[in-house]
mmCIF file of C-alpha atoms in Angstrom:
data_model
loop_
_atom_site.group_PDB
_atom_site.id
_atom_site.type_symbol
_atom_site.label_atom_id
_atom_site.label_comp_id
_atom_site.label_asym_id
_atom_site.label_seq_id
_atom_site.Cartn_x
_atom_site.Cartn_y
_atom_site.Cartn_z
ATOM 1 C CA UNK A 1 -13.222 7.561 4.571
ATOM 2 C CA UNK A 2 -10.877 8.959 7.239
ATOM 3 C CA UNK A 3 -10.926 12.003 9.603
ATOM 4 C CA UNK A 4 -14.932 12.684 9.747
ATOM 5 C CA UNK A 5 -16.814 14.846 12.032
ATOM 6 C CA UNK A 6 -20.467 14.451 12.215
ATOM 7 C CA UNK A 7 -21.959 17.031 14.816
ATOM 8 C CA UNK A 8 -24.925 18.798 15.945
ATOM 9 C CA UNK A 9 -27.166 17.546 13.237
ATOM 10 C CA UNK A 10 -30.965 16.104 13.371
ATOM 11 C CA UNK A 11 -31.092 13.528 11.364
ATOM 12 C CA UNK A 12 -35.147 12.270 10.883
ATOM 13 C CA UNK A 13 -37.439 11.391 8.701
ATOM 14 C CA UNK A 14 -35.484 8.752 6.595
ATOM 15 C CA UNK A 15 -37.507 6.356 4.601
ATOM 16 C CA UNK A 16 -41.242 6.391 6.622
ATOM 17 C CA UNK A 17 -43.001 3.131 6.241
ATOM 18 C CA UNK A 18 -40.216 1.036 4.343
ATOM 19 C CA UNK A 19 -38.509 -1.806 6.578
ATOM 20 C CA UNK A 20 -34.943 -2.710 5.286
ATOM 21 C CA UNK A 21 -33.884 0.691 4.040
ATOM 22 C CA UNK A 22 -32.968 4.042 5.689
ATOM 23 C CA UNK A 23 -30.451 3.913 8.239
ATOM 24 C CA UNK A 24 -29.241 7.082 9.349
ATOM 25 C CA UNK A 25 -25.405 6.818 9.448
ATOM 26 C CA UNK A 26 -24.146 4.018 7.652
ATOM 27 C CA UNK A 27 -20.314 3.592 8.637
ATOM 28 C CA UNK A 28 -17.917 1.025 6.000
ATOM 29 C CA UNK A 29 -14.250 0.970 5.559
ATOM 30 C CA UNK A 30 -13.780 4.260 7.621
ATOM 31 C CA UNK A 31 -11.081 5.234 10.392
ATOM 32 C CA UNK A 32 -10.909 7.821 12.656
ATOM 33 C CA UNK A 33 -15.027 8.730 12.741
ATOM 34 C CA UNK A 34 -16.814 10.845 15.472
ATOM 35 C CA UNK A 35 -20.199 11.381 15.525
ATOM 36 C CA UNK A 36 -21.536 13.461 18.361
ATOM 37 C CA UNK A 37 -24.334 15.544 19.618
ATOM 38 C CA UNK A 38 -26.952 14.541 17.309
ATOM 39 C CA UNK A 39 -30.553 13.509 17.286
ATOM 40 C CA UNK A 40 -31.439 10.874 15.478
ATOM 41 C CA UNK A 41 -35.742 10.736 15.056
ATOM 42 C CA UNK A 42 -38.058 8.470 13.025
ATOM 43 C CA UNK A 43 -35.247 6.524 10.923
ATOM 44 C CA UNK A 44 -36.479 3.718 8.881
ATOM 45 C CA UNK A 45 -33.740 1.444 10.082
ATOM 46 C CA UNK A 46 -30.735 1.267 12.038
ATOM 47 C CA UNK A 47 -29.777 5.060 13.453
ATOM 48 C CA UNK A 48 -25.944 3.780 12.991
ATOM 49 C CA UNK A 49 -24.944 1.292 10.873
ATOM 50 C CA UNK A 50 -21.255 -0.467 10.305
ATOM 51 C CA UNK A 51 -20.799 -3.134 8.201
ATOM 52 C CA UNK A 52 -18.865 -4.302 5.116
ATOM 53 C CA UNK A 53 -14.934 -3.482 5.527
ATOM 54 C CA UNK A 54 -12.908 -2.314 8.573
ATOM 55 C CA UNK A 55 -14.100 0.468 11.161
ATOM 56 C CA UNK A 56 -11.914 1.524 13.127
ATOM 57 C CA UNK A 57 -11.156 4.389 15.686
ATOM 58 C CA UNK A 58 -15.174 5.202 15.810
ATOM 59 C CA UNK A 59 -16.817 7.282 18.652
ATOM 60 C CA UNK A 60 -20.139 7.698 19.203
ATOM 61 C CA UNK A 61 -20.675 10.126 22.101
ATOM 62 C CA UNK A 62 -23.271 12.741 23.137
ATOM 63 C CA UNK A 63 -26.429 11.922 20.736
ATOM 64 C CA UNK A 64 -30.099 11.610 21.080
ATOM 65 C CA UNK A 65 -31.518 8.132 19.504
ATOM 66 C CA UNK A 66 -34.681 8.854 19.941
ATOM 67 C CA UNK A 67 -37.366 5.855 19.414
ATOM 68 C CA UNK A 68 -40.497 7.622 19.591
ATOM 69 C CA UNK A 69 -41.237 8.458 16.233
ATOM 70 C CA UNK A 70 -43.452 6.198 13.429
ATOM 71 C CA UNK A 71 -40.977 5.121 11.135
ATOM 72 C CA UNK A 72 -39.388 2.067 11.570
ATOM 73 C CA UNK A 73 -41.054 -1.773 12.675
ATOM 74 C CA UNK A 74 -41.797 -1.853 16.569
ATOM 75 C CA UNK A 75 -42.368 -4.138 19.220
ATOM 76 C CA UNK A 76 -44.106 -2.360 22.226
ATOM 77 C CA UNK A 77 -44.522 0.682 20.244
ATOM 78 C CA UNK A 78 -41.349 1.552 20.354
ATOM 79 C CA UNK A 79 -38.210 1.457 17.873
ATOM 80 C CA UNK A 80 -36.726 -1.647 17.214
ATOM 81 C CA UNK A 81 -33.411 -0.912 15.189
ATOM 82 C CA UNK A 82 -31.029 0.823 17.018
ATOM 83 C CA UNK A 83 -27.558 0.425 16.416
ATOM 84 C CA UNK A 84 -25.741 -2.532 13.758
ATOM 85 C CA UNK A 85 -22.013 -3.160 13.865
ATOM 86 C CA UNK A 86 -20.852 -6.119 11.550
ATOM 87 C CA UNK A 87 -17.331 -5.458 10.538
ATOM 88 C CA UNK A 88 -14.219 -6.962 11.451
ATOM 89 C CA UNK A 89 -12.027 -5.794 12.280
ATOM 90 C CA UNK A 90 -13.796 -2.486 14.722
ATOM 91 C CA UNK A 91 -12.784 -0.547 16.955
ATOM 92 C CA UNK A 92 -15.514 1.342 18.435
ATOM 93 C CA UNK A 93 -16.421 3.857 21.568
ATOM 94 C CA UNK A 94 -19.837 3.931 22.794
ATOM 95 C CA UNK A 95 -20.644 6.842 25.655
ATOM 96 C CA UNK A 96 -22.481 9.291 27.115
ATOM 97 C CA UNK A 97 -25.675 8.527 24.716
ATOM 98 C CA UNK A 98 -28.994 8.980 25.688
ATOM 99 C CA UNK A 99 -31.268 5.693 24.295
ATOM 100 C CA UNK A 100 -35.332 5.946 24.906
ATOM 101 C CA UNK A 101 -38.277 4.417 23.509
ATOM 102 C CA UNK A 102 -35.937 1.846 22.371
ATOM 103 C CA UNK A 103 -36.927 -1.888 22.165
ATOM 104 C CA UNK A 104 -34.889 -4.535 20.044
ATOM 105 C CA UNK A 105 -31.323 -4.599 17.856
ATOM 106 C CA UNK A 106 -28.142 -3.180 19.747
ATOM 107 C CA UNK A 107 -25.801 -5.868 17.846
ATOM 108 C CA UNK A 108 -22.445 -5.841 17.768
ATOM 109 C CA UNK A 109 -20.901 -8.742 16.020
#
């Protein structure tokens, strides 16, 4: 996958109730990925996921992972996946997002 534009999308309701499945975005052997001004709302999982083979050249700017919702495990009643990045090798941007009701996984290996 190469030269994507994900933008101005809700993405919600993925997978109520079932731990281990349902991430939002799931990002493998991609380059040159941008993924902006979304809102991201009661995901099962992780909202963005990266993992198995190279990503590279990935921005995530301008979205709204919202943890409020009832769909994923919580600690403190709020969201506990947030954001999984595994691969090697990654090259990744991270700004101007806005996180709340967040309250566990923001891994980057």
């Amino acid at each position: 996958m190469s030269n994507v534009v994900i933008r101005n999308l809700t993405i919600s309701a993925i997978n109520q109730g079932v731990i281990f499945a349902g991430d939002a975005i799931a990002i493998a052997r991609a380059d040159l990925v941008r993924i902006d001004h979304n809102r991201f709302h009661n995901i099962g999982r992780q909202m963005i996921a990266g993992g198995f083979g190279p990503t590279t050249n990935i921005t995530i700017s301008w979205n709204d992972f919202d943890g409020s919702g009832t769909y994923s495990s919580y600690c403190n009643g709020e969201h506990h996946w947030n954001l999984l990045f595994l691969s090697v090798p990654q090259t990744i941007t991270i700004a101007n997002n806005y996180f709340h009701e967040m309250s566990g996984r923001g891994a980057a290996h």
